[in-house]
Amino acid sequence: MLTGVLGWPVAHSRSPAMQNAAFRAAELDWRYVKLPVPPELFAETVRTLPGSGYRGANVTIPHKLAALDLADEASDAARAIGAANTLTFADGSIRADNTDAGGFLAALGESPRERTALVLGAGGAARAVVWALQDAGAADVAVWNRTPQRARELGARAVERPEPADIVVNATSVGLQDDDLSSLPLDAIGAPAVACDLVYRGDGSATPFTVWASRTGARVVDGLEVLLRQGALSFEIWTGRAAPIEAMRKEISPHT
Ligand code: NAP
């Protein structure tokens, strides 16, 4: 059985190593491959996958909206977020899920119910995080974004300046390429209880947001843990089995 990740570009993805480790640990003769596909070929490529032995695929930038559009059915999360990161092929139909939301909540490691949250960023990842926090009963979800208009489109409380909150999430791409945090006005945030960075680096090195968060005394959740948990949910959707979390974590850990 085949699975894979559809993106453009997709060369940097850690998902093949992580999912192939999961299949080995679960003793499944499955493979997970990189599927680099440009936007103009996305829909026709997806439609060929079921006939080529594919059970499903993850979807990353820039195809998450198109993935939801072409699906025959979609989970509540995918519909509410307006994007899908997991496609499943069964009985001639295509189902869309969004495991970015559930993966973020699982990585958080505690319920955000009755807690306040601040999300930095208003792109696709922030959209999933905001929905997840609201769906899980957060008392308040504030969104700050460099381009304020985009923050106002997320269905949460848009703020002009970051403010203190129990849970702070970096859903911008700041820290992906360099260590410069200066475009995030973090000074007013104070000391959150939990800080989660969605950004992770190929070599697993600490991101500037997690370094900042550690200094505040927050419990830190890094982007690799979020990647792991969304991948585990995709694995479970495709295989119907519990994901071998430790084997997957070991594969993407910077110490392996
Ligand atoms: P996106 O749709 O391109 O959104 C990027 C966001 O970052 C926007 O809010 C953008 O603000 C902001 N931004 C970019 N450069 C900035 C800067 N210099 N200063 C302040 N804000 C800046 O990307 P996305 O899909 O939401 O992904 C965001 C990050 O999360 C990426 O690094 C991605 O790799 C990561 N991610 C990780 C996981 C995981 O499993 N760990 C899952 C999904 C995404 P503007 O609106 O002003 O442009």
CSV table of C-alpha atoms and ligand atoms in Angstrom, one decimal:
chain,number,residue,atom,x,y,z
A,1,MET,CA,0.0,0.0,0.0
A,2,LEU,CA,1.3,3.5,-0.8
A,3,THR,CA,0.9,6.9,0.9
A,4,GLY,CA,2.8,10.1,0.4
A,5,VAL,CA,3.0,13.9,0.7
A,6,LEU,CA,1.8,16.2,-2.0
A,7,GLY,CA,3.4,19.6,-2.0
A,8,TRP,CA,5.4,22.1,-4.1
A,9,PRO,CA,8.1,22.1,-3.0
A,10,VAL,CA,8.3,19.0,-0.9
A,11,ALA,CA,12.0,18.1,-0.8
A,12,HIS,CA,12.4,19.4,2.8
A,13,SER,CA,9.6,17.2,4.3
A,14,ARG,CA,10.4,15.0,7.3
A,15,SER,CA,7.1,13.1,6.9
A,16,PRO,CA,8.5,10.3,4.7
A,17,ALA,CA,11.2,9.3,7.2
A,18,MET,CA,8.6,9.6,10.1
A,19,GLN,CA,5.8,7.6,8.4
A,20,ASN,CA,8.1,4.9,7.0
A,21,ALA,CA,9.5,4.4,10.5
A,22,ALA,CA,5.9,4.1,11.7
A,23,PHE,CA,5.1,1.5,9.0
A,24,ARG,CA,8.2,-0.5,9.9
A,25,ALA,CA,7.3,-0.4,13.6
A,26,ALA,CA,3.7,-1.5,12.9
A,27,GLU,CA,5.1,-4.3,10.6
A,28,LEU,CA,3.0,-3.0,7.7
A,29,ASP,CA,4.3,-3.4,4.1
A,30,TRP,CA,3.4,0.2,3.3
A,31,ARG,CA,5.5,3.0,1.8
A,32,TYR,CA,5.3,6.8,2.1
A,33,VAL,CA,6.9,8.9,-0.7
A,34,LYS,CA,7.4,12.5,-1.7
A,35,LEU,CA,5.0,13.6,-4.4
A,36,PRO,CA,6.2,17.0,-5.8
A,37,VAL,CA,3.2,18.4,-7.8
A,38,PRO,CA,2.8,21.9,-9.1
A,39,PRO,CA,-0.6,23.6,-8.5
A,40,GLU,CA,-1.8,23.2,-12.1
A,41,LEU,CA,-1.4,19.4,-11.9
A,42,PHE,CA,-2.7,18.9,-8.4
A,43,ALA,CA,-6.3,17.8,-9.1
A,44,GLU,CA,-5.5,15.4,-11.9
A,45,THR,CA,-2.6,13.9,-10.0
A,46,VAL,CA,-4.7,13.2,-6.9
A,47,ARG,CA,-7.4,11.5,-9.1
A,48,THR,CA,-4.8,9.0,-10.4
A,49,LEU,CA,-3.5,8.0,-7.0
A,50,PRO,CA,-6.2,5.5,-5.9
A,51,GLY,CA,-5.7,3.5,-9.1
A,52,SER,CA,-2.0,3.5,-8.5
A,53,GLY,CA,-2.1,1.7,-5.2
A,54,TYR,CA,-2.4,4.7,-2.9
A,55,ARG,CA,-4.5,4.6,0.3
A,56,GLY,CA,-4.0,8.3,1.1
A,57,ALA,CA,-1.8,11.3,1.1
A,58,ASN,CA,-0.8,14.2,3.2
A,59,VAL,CA,-1.1,17.6,1.6
A,60,THR,CA,1.1,20.6,2.3
A,61,ILE,CA,1.7,24.1,0.9
A,62,PRO,CA,0.3,25.2,-1.5
A,63,HIS,CA,-2.4,22.6,-1.9
A,64,LYS,CA,-4.5,22.5,1.3
A,65,LEU,CA,-7.4,24.5,0.0
A,66,ALA,CA,-7.5,22.6,-3.3
A,67,ALA,CA,-7.4,19.3,-1.4
A,68,LEU,CA,-10.6,20.2,0.4
A,69,ASP,CA,-12.3,21.5,-2.8
A,70,LEU,CA,-11.7,18.2,-4.7
A,71,ALA,CA,-12.8,15.9,-1.9
A,72,ASP,CA,-16.1,14.0,-2.1
A,73,GLU,CA,-16.5,14.2,1.7
A,74,ALA,CA,-14.8,16.1,4.5
A,75,SER,CA,-14.5,16.0,8.3
A,76,ASP,CA,-16.1,18.8,10.4
A,77,ALA,CA,-12.6,20.1,11.2
A,78,ALA,CA,-11.5,20.3,7.5
A,79,ARG,CA,-14.8,22.1,6.6
A,80,ALA,CA,-14.6,24.5,9.4
A,81,ILE,CA,-11.0,25.4,8.9
A,82,GLY,CA,-11.4,25.5,5.1
A,83,ALA,CA,-8.4,23.4,4.4
A,84,ALA,CA,-7.3,19.7,4.4
A,85,ASN,CA,-3.9,18.2,5.1
A,86,THR,CA,-5.0,14.5,4.8
A,87,LEU,CA,-6.7,12.7,1.9
A,88,THR,CA,-8.0,9.1,2.1
A,89,PHE,CA,-9.0,7.0,-0.8
A,90,ALA,CA,-11.7,4.3,-0.2
A,91,ASP,CA,-14.6,2.8,-2.2
A,92,GLY,CA,-14.0,5.2,-5.1
A,93,SER,CA,-14.3,8.3,-3.1
A,94,ILE,CA,-11.9,10.9,-1.6
A,95,ARG,CA,-12.2,12.0,2.0
A,96,ALA,CA,-10.6,15.1,3.4
A,97,ASP,CA,-9.4,15.6,7.0
A,98,ASN,CA,-7.4,18.2,8.8
A,99,THR,CA,-5.1,16.6,11.4
A,100,ASP,CA,-3.2,19.9,11.9
A,101,ALA,CA,-5.9,20.9,14.4
A,102,GLY,CA,-6.0,17.6,16.3
A,103,GLY,CA,-2.3,17.2,16.1
A,104,PHE,CA,-1.7,20.7,17.6
A,105,LEU,CA,-4.1,19.8,20.5
A,106,ALA,CA,-2.4,16.5,21.1
A,107,ALA,CA,1.1,18.1,21.0
A,108,LEU,CA,-0.1,20.8,23.5
A,109,GLY,CA,-0.4,17.9,26.1
A,110,GLU,CA,-3.1,19.6,28.1
A,111,SER,CA,-6.6,20.9,27.5
A,112,PRO,CA,-6.9,24.6,26.6
A,113,ARG,CA,-10.4,24.6,28.1
A,114,GLU,CA,-11.1,27.8,30.1
A,115,ARG,CA,-7.6,29.1,29.3
A,116,THR,CA,-6.6,32.2,27.4
A,117,ALA,CA,-4.6,31.9,24.2
A,118,LEU,CA,-2.7,34.2,21.9
A,119,VAL,CA,-1.9,33.0,18.3
A,120,LEU,CA,0.8,34.8,16.4
A,121,GLY,CA,0.2,34.6,12.6
A,122,ALA,CA,-2.9,34.4,10.4
A,123,GLY,CA,-1.9,31.9,7.6
A,124,GLY,CA,-3.1,28.4,7.0
A,125,ALA,CA,-1.5,26.9,10.2
A,126,ALA,CA,-2.9,29.7,12.4
A,127,ARG,CA,-6.4,29.0,11.0
A,128,ALA,CA,-6.2,25.4,12.1
A,129,VAL,CA,-4.8,26.3,15.6
A,130,VAL,CA,-7.5,29.0,16.2
A,131,TRP,CA,-10.2,26.6,15.3
A,132,ALA,CA,-8.7,23.8,17.5
A,133,LEU,CA,-8.4,26.2,20.5
A,134,GLN,CA,-12.0,27.4,20.1
A,135,ASP,CA,-13.4,23.9,19.5
A,136,ALA,CA,-11.6,22.7,22.6
A,137,GLY,CA,-13.2,25.4,24.8
A,138,ALA,CA,-10.5,28.0,25.2
A,139,ALA,CA,-11.9,31.0,27.2
A,140,ASP,CA,-10.4,33.5,24.8
A,141,VAL,CA,-8.4,33.3,21.6
A,142,ALA,CA,-6.6,36.4,20.5
A,143,VAL,CA,-4.8,36.6,17.1
A,144,TRP,CA,-1.9,39.0,16.3
A,145,ASN,CA,-0.6,39.2,12.7
A,146,ARG,CA,2.0,41.4,11.0
A,147,THR,CA,-0.8,42.2,8.4
A,148,PRO,CA,-3.7,43.1,10.7
A,149,GLN,CA,-6.4,42.6,8.1
A,150,ARG,CA,-5.6,38.9,7.9
A,151,ALA,CA,-5.9,38.5,11.6
A,152,ARG,CA,-9.5,39.9,11.4
A,153,GLU,CA,-10.5,37.1,9.0
A,154,LEU,CA,-9.9,34.2,11.4
A,155,GLY,CA,-13.0,34.4,13.5
A,156,ALA,CA,-11.2,35.2,16.7
A,157,ARG,CA,-10.4,38.4,18.6
A,158,ALA,CA,-7.8,40.3,16.4
A,159,VAL,CA,-5.4,42.4,18.5
A,160,GLU,CA,-3.0,45.2,17.4
A,161,ARG,CA,-0.3,44.2,19.9
A,162,PRO,CA,0.5,40.8,21.4
A,163,GLU,CA,-0.8,40.5,24.9
A,164,PRO,CA,-0.4,38.1,27.9
A,165,ALA,CA,-2.1,34.7,27.6
A,166,ASP,CA,-1.9,31.3,29.3
A,167,ILE,CA,-1.0,29.6,25.9
A,168,VAL,CA,1.0,31.4,23.2
A,169,VAL,CA,1.4,29.8,19.8
A,170,ASN,CA,3.9,30.9,17.1
A,171,ALA,CA,2.1,30.1,13.8
A,172,THR,CA,4.2,32.6,11.8
A,173,SER,CA,7.1,31.3,9.7
A,174,VAL,CA,9.5,33.5,11.7
A,175,GLY,CA,12.5,31.4,12.8
A,176,LEU,CA,12.4,29.0,9.9
A,177,GLN,CA,15.4,30.6,8.1
A,178,ASP,CA,17.3,32.6,10.7
A,179,ASP,CA,17.4,33.5,14.3
A,180,ASP,CA,15.9,37.0,13.9
A,181,LEU,CA,12.8,37.4,16.2
A,182,SER,CA,12.6,41.2,15.9
A,183,SER,CA,9.5,41.2,13.6
A,184,LEU,CA,7.5,39.5,16.5
A,185,PRO,CA,6.7,42.0,19.2
A,186,LEU,CA,7.1,39.6,22.1
A,187,ASP,CA,7.8,42.0,24.9
A,188,ALA,CA,4.2,42.5,26.0
A,189,ILE,CA,3.4,38.8,26.3
A,190,GLY,CA,5.1,38.3,29.7
A,191,ALA,CA,5.4,34.7,30.9
A,192,PRO,CA,2.9,32.3,29.4
A,193,ALA,CA,2.3,28.9,31.0
A,194,VAL,CA,2.7,27.1,27.7
A,195,ALA,CA,4.4,28.2,24.5
A,196,CYS,CA,4.1,26.3,21.3
A,197,ASP,CA,6.2,26.9,18.1
A,198,LEU,CA,4.8,25.4,14.9
A,199,VAL,CA,8.1,26.1,13.2
A,200,TYR,CA,10.7,23.4,13.1
A,201,ARG,CA,14.1,23.1,11.4
A,202,GLY,CA,15.3,20.2,9.3
A,203,ASP,CA,18.3,19.6,11.6
A,204,GLY,CA,16.0,19.7,14.7
A,205,SER,CA,17.9,22.7,16.2
A,206,ALA,CA,16.2,25.0,18.6
A,207,THR,CA,14.1,27.8,17.0
A,208,PRO,CA,14.4,31.4,18.3
A,209,PHE,CA,10.8,31.3,19.5
A,210,THR,CA,11.5,28.2,21.7
A,211,VAL,CA,14.7,29.8,23.0
A,212,TRP,CA,12.7,33.0,23.9
A,213,ALA,CA,9.9,30.8,25.5
A,214,SER,CA,12.3,28.8,27.6
A,215,ARG,CA,13.7,32.1,29.0
A,216,THR,CA,10.2,33.1,30.1
A,217,GLY,CA,9.8,29.8,32.1
A,218,ALA,CA,7.0,28.5,29.9
A,219,ARG,CA,6.6,24.8,29.2
A,220,VAL,CA,7.8,24.6,25.6
A,221,VAL,CA,6.2,22.5,22.9
A,222,ASP,CA,8.2,22.5,19.6
A,223,GLY,CA,7.2,22.2,16.0
A,224,LEU,CA,8.6,18.6,15.7
A,225,GLU,CA,6.1,17.5,18.3
A,226,VAL,CA,3.2,19.1,16.3
A,227,LEU,CA,4.5,17.4,13.1
A,228,LEU,CA,4.7,14.1,15.0
A,229,ARG,CA,1.1,14.3,16.3
A,230,GLN,CA,-0.5,15.4,13.1
A,231,GLY,CA,1.4,12.6,11.3
A,232,ALA,CA,0.2,10.1,13.9
A,233,LEU,CA,-3.4,11.1,13.3
A,234,SER,CA,-3.0,10.7,9.6
A,235,PHE,CA,-1.4,7.2,10.1
A,236,GLU,CA,-4.4,6.2,12.2
A,237,ILE,CA,-6.9,7.4,9.7
A,238,TRP,CA,-5.2,5.4,6.9
A,239,THR,CA,-4.3,2.2,8.7
A,240,GLY,CA,-7.0,2.0,11.4
A,241,ARG,CA,-4.3,1.2,13.9
A,242,ALA,CA,-2.8,3.1,16.9
A,243,ALA,CA,0.3,5.0,15.7
A,244,PRO,CA,3.7,3.9,17.0
A,245,ILE,CA,4.4,7.3,18.5
A,246,GLU,CA,7.8,6.5,20.0
A,247,ALA,CA,9.2,5.0,16.8
A,248,MET,CA,8.0,8.1,14.9
A,249,ARG,CA,9.5,10.5,17.5
A,250,LYS,CA,12.8,8.7,17.5
A,251,GLU,CA,13.0,9.0,13.7
A,252,ILE,CA,12.6,12.8,13.7
A,253,SER,CA,14.4,13.6,16.9
A,254,PRO,CA,17.6,15.6,16.4
A,255,HIS,CA,19.6,13.0,18.4
A,256,THR,CA,19.1,10.2,15.8
B,1,NAP,P1,1.6,30.9,5.7
B,1,NAP,O1,0.1,30.6,5.3
B,1,NAP,O2,2.5,31.3,4.6
B,1,NAP,O3,1.5,32.1,6.8
B,1,NAP,C1,2.7,32.6,7.2
B,1,NAP,C2,2.4,33.5,8.4
B,1,NAP,O4,3.7,34.1,8.9
B,1,NAP,C3,1.6,34.8,8.1
B,1,NAP,O5,0.8,35.1,9.2
B,1,NAP,C4,2.7,35.9,7.9
B,1,NAP,O6,2.2,37.2,8.1
B,1,NAP,C5,3.7,35.5,9.0
B,1,NAP,N1,5.0,36.0,8.7
B,1,NAP,C6,5.8,35.6,7.7
B,1,NAP,N2,7.0,36.3,7.9
B,1,NAP,C7,6.9,37.1,8.9
B,1,NAP,C8,7.7,38.1,9.6
B,1,NAP,N3,9.0,38.3,9.1
B,1,NAP,N4,7.3,38.7,10.6
B,1,NAP,C9,6.0,38.5,11.1
B,1,NAP,N5,5.1,37.6,10.6
B,1,NAP,C10,5.6,36.9,9.5
B,1,NAP,O7,2.3,29.7,6.4
B,1,NAP,P2,1.5,28.5,7.3
B,1,NAP,O8,1.2,27.4,6.4
B,1,NAP,O9,0.5,29.2,8.1
B,1,NAP,O10,2.8,28.0,8.2
B,1,NAP,C11,3.4,28.8,9.2
B,1,NAP,C12,4.6,28.1,9.8
B,1,NAP,O11,4.1,27.0,10.5
B,1,NAP,C13,5.6,27.6,8.8
B,1,NAP,O12,6.9,27.8,9.3
B,1,NAP,C14,5.3,26.1,8.7
B,1,NAP,O13,6.4,25.4,8.3
B,1,NAP,C15,4.8,25.8,10.1
B,1,NAP,N6,3.9,24.6,10.2
B,1,NAP,C16,4.4,23.6,11.0
B,1,NAP,C17,3.5,22.5,11.1
B,1,NAP,C18,4.0,21.4,12.0
B,1,NAP,O14,3.5,20.3,11.9
B,1,NAP,N7,4.9,21.6,12.9
B,1,NAP,C19,2.3,22.4,10.5
B,1,NAP,C20,1.9,23.5,9.7
B,1,NAP,C21,2.7,24.6,9.6
B,1,NAP,P3,1.5,38.1,7.0
B,1,NAP,O15,0.1,37.7,6.9
B,1,NAP,O16,1.7,39.5,7.4
B,1,NAP,O17,2.3,37.8,5.7
